[in-house]
Coordinates of C-alpha atoms (C1' of nucleotides) and ligand atoms in Angstrom, one line a residue:
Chain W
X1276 CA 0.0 0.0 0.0
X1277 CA 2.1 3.2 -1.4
X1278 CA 1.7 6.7 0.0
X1279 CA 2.6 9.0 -2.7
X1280 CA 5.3 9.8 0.0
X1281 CA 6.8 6.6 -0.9
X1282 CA 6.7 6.5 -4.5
X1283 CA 8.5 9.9 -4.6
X1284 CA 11.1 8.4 -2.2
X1285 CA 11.0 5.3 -4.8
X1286 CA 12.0 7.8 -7.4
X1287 CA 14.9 9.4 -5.6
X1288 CA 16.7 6.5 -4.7
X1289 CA 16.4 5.3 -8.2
X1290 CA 18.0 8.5 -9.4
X1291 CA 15.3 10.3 -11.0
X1292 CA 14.5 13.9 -9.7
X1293 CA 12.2 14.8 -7.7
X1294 CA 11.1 18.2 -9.5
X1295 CA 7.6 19.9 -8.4
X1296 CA 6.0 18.9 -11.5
X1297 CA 6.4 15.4 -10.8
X1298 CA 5.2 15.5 -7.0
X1299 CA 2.4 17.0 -8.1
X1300 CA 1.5 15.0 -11.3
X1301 CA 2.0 12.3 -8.5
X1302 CA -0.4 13.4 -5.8
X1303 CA -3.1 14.5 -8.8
X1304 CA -3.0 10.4 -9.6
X1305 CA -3.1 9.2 -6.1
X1306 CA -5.8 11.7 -4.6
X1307 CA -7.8 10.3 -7.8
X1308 CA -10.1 7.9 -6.4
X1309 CA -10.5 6.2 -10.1
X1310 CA -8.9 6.2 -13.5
X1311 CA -7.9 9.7 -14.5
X1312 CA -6.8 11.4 -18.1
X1313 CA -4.0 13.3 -18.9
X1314 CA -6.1 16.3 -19.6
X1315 CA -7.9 16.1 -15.4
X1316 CA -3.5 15.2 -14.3
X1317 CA -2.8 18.6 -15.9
X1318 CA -6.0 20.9 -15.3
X1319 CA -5.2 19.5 -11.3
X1320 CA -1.8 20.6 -11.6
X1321 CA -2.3 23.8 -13.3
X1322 CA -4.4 25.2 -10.6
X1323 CA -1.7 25.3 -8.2
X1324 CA 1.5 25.5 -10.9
X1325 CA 0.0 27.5 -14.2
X1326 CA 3.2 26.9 -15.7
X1327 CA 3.4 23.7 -16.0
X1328 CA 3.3 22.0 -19.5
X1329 CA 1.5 19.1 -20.6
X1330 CA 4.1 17.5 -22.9
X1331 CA 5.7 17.0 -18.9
X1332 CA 2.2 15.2 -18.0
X1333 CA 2.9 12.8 -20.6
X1334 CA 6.6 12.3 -19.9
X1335 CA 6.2 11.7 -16.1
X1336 CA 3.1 9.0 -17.3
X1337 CA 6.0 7.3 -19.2
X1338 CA 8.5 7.0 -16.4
X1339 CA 5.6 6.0 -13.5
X1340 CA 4.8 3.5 -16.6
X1341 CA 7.8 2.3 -16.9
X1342 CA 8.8 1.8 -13.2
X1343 CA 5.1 -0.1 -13.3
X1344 CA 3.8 2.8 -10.7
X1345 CA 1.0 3.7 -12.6
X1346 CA -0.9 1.2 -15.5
X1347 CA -1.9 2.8 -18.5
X1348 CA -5.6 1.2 -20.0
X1349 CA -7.9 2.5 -22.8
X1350 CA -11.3 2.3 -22.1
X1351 CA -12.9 3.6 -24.7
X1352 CA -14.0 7.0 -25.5
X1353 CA -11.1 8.7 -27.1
X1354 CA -8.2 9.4 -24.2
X1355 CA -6.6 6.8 -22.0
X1356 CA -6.9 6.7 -18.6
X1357 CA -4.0 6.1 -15.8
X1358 CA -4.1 4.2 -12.4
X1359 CA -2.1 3.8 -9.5
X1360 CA -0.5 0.5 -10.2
X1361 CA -0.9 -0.6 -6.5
X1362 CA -4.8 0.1 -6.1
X1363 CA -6.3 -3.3 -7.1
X1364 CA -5.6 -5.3 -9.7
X1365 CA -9.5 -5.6 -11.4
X1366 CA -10.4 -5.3 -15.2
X1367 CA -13.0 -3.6 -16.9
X1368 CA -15.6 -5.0 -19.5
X1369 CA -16.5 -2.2 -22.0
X1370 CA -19.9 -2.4 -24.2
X1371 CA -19.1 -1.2 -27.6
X1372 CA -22.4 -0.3 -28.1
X1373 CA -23.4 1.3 -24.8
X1374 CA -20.6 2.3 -23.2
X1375 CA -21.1 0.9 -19.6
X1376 CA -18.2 -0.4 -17.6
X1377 CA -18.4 -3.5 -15.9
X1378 CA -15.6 -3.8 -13.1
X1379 CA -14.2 -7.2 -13.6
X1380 CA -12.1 -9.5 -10.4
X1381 CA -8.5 -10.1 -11.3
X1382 CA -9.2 -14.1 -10.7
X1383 CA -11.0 -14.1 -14.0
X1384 CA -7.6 -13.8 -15.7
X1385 CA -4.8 -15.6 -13.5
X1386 CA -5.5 -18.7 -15.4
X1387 CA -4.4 -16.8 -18.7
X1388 CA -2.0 -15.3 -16.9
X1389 CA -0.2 -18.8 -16.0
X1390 CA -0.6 -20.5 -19.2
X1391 CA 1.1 -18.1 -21.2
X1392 CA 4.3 -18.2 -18.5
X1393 CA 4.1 -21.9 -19.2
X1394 CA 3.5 -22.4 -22.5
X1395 CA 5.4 -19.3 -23.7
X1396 CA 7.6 -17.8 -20.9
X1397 CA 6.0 -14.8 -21.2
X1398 CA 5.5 -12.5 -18.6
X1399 CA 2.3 -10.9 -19.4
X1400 CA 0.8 -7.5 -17.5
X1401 CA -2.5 -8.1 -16.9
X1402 CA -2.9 -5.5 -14.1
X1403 CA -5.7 -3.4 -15.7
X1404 CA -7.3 -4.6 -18.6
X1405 CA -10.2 -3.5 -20.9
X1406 CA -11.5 -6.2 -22.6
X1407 CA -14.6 -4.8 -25.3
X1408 CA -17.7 -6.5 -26.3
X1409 CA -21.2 -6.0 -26.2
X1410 CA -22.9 -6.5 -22.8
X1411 CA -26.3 -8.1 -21.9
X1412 CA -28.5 -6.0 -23.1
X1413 CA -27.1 -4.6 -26.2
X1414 CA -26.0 -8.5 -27.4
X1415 CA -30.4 -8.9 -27.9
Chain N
X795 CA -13.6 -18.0 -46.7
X796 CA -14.7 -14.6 -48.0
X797 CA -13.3 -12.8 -51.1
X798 CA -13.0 -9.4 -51.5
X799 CA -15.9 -9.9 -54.4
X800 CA -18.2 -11.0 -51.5
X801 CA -17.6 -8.5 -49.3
X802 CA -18.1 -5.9 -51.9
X803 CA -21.3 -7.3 -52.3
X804 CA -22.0 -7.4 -48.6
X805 CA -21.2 -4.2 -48.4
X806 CA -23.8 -3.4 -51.1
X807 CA -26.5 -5.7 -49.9
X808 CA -26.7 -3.8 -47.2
X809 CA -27.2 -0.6 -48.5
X810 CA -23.5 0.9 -48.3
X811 CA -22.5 2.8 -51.9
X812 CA -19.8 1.1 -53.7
X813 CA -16.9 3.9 -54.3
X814 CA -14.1 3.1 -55.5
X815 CA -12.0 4.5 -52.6
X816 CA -14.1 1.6 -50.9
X817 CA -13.1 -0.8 -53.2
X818 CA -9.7 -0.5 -53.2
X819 CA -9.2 0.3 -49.8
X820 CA -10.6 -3.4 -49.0
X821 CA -8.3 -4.4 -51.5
X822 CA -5.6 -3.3 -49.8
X823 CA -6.5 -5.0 -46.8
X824 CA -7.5 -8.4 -48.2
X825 CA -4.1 -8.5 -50.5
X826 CA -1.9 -7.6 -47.1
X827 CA -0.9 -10.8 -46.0
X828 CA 0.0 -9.9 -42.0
X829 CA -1.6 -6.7 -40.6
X830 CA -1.9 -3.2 -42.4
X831 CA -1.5 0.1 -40.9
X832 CA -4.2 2.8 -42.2
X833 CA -0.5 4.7 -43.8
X834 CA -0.2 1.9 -45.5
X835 CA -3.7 1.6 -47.0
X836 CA -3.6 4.6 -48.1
X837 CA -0.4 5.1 -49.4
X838 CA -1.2 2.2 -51.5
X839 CA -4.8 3.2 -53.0
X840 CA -3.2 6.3 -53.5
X841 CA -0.4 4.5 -55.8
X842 CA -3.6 4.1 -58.6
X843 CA -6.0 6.8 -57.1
X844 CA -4.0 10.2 -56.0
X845 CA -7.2 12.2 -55.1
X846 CA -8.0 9.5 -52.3
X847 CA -8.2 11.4 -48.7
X848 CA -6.3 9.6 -45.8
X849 CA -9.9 10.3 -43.8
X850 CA -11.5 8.5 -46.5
X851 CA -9.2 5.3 -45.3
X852 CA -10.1 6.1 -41.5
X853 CA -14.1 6.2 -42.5
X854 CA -13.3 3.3 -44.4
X855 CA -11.8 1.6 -41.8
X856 CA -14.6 2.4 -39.3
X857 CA -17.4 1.0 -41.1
X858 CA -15.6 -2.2 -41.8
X859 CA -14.6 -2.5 -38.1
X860 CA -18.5 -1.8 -37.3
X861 CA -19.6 -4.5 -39.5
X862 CA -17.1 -6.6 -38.0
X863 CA -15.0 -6.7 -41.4
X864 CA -12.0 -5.8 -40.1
X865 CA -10.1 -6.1 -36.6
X866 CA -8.3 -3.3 -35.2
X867 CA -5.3 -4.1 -33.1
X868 CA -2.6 -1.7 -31.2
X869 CA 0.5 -3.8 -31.5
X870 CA 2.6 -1.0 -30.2
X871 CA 4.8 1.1 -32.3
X872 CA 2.5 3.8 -32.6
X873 CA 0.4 3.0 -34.6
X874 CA -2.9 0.9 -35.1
X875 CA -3.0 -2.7 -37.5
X876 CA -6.0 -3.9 -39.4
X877 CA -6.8 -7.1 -40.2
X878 CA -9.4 -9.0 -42.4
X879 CA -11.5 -10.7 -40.0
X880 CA -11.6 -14.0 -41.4
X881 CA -8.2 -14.6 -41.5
X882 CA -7.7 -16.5 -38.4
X883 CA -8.5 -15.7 -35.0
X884 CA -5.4 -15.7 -33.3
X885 CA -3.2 -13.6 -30.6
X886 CA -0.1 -12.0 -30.8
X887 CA 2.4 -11.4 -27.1
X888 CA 4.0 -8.4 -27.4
X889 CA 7.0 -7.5 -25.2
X890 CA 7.3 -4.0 -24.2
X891 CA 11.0 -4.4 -23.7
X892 CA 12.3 -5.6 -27.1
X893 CA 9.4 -5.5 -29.4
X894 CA 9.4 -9.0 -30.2
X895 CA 5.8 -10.6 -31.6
X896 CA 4.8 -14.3 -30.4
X897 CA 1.7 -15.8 -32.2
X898 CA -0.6 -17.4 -30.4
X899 CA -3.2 -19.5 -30.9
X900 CA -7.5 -18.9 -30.3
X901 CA -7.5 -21.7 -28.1
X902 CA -5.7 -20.0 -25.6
X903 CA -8.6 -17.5 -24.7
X904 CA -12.0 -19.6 -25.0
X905 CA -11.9 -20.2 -21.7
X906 CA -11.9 -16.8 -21.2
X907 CA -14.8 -15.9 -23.1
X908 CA -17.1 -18.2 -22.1
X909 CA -16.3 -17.3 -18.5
X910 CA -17.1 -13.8 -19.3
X911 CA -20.0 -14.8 -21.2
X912 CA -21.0 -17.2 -18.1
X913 CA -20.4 -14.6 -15.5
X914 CA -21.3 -11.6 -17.0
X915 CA -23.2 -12.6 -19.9
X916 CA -20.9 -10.4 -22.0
X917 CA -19.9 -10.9 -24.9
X918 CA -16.3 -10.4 -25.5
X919 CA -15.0 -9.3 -28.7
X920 CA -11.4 -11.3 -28.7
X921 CA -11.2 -12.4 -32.3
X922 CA -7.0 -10.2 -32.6
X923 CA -5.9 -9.8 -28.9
X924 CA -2.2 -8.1 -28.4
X925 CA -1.3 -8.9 -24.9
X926 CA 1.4 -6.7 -23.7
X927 CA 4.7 -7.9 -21.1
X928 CA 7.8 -9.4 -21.1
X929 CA 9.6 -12.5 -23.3
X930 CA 11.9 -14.7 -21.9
X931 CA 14.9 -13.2 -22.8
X932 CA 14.2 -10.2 -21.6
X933 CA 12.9 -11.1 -18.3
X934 CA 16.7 -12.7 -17.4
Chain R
dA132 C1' -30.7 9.2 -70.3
dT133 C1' -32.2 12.5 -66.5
dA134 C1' -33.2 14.2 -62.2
dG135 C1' -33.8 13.5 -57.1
dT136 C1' -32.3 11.9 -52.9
dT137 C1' -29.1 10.6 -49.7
dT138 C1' -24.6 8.8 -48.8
dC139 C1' -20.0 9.6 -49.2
dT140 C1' -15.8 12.3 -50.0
dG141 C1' -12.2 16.0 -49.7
dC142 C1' -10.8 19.5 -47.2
dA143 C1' -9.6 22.1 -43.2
dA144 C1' -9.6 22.4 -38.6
dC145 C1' -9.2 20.0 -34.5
dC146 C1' -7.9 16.6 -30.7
dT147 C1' -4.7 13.6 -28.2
dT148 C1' -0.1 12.3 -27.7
dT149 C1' 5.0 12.4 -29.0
dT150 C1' 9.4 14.5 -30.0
dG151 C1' 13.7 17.7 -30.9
dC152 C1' 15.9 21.2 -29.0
dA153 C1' 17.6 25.0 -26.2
dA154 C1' 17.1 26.8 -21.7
dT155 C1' 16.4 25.7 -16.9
dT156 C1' 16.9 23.2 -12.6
dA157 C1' 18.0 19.4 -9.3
dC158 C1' 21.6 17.3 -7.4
dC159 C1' 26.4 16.5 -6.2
dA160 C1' 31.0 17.9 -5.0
dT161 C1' 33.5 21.5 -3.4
Chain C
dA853 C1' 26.9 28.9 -0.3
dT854 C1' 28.8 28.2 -5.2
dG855 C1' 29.6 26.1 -9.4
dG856 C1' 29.6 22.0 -12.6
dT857 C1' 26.9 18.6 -15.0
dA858 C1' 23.4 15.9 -16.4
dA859 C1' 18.5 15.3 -16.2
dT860 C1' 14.4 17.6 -16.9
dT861 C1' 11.4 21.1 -18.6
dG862 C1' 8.8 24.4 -21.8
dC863 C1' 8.0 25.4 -26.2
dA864 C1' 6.9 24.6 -30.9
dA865 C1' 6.3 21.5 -34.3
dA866 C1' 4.8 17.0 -35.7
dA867 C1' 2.4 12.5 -35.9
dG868 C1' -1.7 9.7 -35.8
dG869 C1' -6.4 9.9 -35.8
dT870 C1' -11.3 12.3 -35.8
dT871 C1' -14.9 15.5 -37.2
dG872 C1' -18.1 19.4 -39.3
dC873 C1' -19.4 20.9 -43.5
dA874 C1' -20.2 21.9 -48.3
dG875 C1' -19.8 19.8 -52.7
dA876 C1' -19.5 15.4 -55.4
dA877 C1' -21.1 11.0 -56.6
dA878 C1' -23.8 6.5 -56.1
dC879 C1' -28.0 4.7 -56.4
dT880 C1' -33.2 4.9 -57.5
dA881 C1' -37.1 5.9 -60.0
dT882 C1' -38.8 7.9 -64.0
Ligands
MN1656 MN1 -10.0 0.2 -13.0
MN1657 MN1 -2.4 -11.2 -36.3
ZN1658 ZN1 -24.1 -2.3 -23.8
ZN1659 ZN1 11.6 -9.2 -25.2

DNA sequence: ATAGTTTCTGCAACCTTTTGCAATTACCAT
DNA sequence: ATGGTAATTGCAAAAGGTTGCAGAAACTAT
C-alpha cells in the first residue's frame, strides 16, 4: 500500500529527480479515487503551478509507466486513462455499443496469466485490462 | 472464406455505396498478407487513385470494423493494425521491452470468453488480442 | 438518359499524444 | 553557499487519428 510519499522516495533512490511537476503529477493520480486522463493530471496541476506544460504530464506518465507505478488502460472513448498501479488489480468489461463499464475480479484472468508463462515464458501484465464486447443488453 | 468480391457485395447488400475509394481500400486490406496500418492503405490506394483522402481510409476503416470486417489491433509502435476478419482468429504477445511478436493460438482465450460470457453474460470481442509484457529473454 | 435523394468524400480544422531542441533546474561535490 | 553537470522542462512542431461541413457521386425511380 504506497503513499505518494513513498513513490517519490522510490524515485529518488532510483536516481530520478524529484522536480515539483512530478510531485504534483504524482499526488493528482493518487488523490484520484478512479482512473484519471492526462487532460484532469494537468487541469489538477495547473491550478496550483499555471506553468506547467502538458508534454511534462505525458513524460512523467511514461517513467511511472515504466517503473510499473501507474498502469496505463484505454477504455474507450477517445483518451486513455492512468491508475495507480498498487490500487487493485481488477479489469474492466467495456460495451461497444453502450458504453457501460463492468468492473471485472482479477481471478478471471490468473489462469491466462499462467498458461502463457508456461507455454510461452511470457510474462504478461495483466494488471488493468479492458477487454470490449457487447454487454447483456445490447447483445439482444 | 470470404473474397474481397463477396464482401463488396456485402457491403452493397446492405445498402453501403460502392466507391471506388471503398473498393480498393478493402483491397488493400484483403491483399496484405499480415496486418496493415491505415498509412499503408492509403499510401497504396493512392499509388492508382491520388485524389483518395487519408480520412477517406479512416471512414473506411470504421465501417468495416462496425460491420465486424476488419479487426483493429494496437500492437505497439504507434500506430494501429487492421486485419481481415476472417483470417484467423489468433493472438499475438507483445514484449514491451524488445518488441518481439509471439503468435498465439484462439484456443488459448476460450476459456476466457465463455467465463465472461458465463459470468457476465458479456460478450467479448477477442477475435485479434495483443497482450502486452515481457519474453523470456528479456525477463533474465 | 435524367433528375432527385441521400450517402459519401475531400478539405480544413481539430484533438490527443509524441518528439527535438535549447534553456532551466536538481543534485552533487567542493 | 557556489559552481559544474546531467537530467528535466517548456515550447513549438509534428504525428496519428477524428470531425463538421459543403460539394460530389452513387443509387433509385422515372
Ligand atoms: Mn479500474
Ligand atoms: Mn495477427
Ligand atoms: Zn451495452
Ligand atoms: Zn523481449
Amino acid at each position: 500500500m504506497n503513499q505518494p510519499e513513498d513513490i517519490v522516495n522510490k524515485l529518488s533512490e532510483l536516481g530520478y529527480r524529484l522536480t515539483p511537476q512530478r510531485i504534483m503529477i504524482l499526488s493528482a493520480i493518487e488523490n484520484s479515487n478512479d482512473h484519471i486522463s492526462a487532460e484532469e493530471i494537468y487541469a489538477q496541476v495547473m491550478a496550483k503551478y499555471p506553468h506547467v506544460n502538458i508534454s511534462t504530464v505525458y513524460r512523467t506518465l511514461e517513467l511511472l509507466k515504466r517503473l510499473d507505478l501507474v498502469t496505463e488502460t484505454d477504455l474507450g472513448g477517445g483518451r486513455v486513462r492512468y491508475h495507480p498501479a498498487e490500487k487493485g488489480h481488477h479489469h474492466h468489461l467495456v460495451c461497444q455499443e453502450c458504453g457501460i463499464i463492468i468492473d471485472l475480479d482479477e481471478s478471471l484472468l490468473t489462469s491466462l496469466k499462467d498458461a502463457l508463462l508456461r507455454e510461452h515464458k511470457f510474462i504478461a501484465d495483466l494488471r488493468h485490462l479492458a477487454i470490449f464486447g457487447r454487454c447483456v443488453n445490447c447483445s439482444k
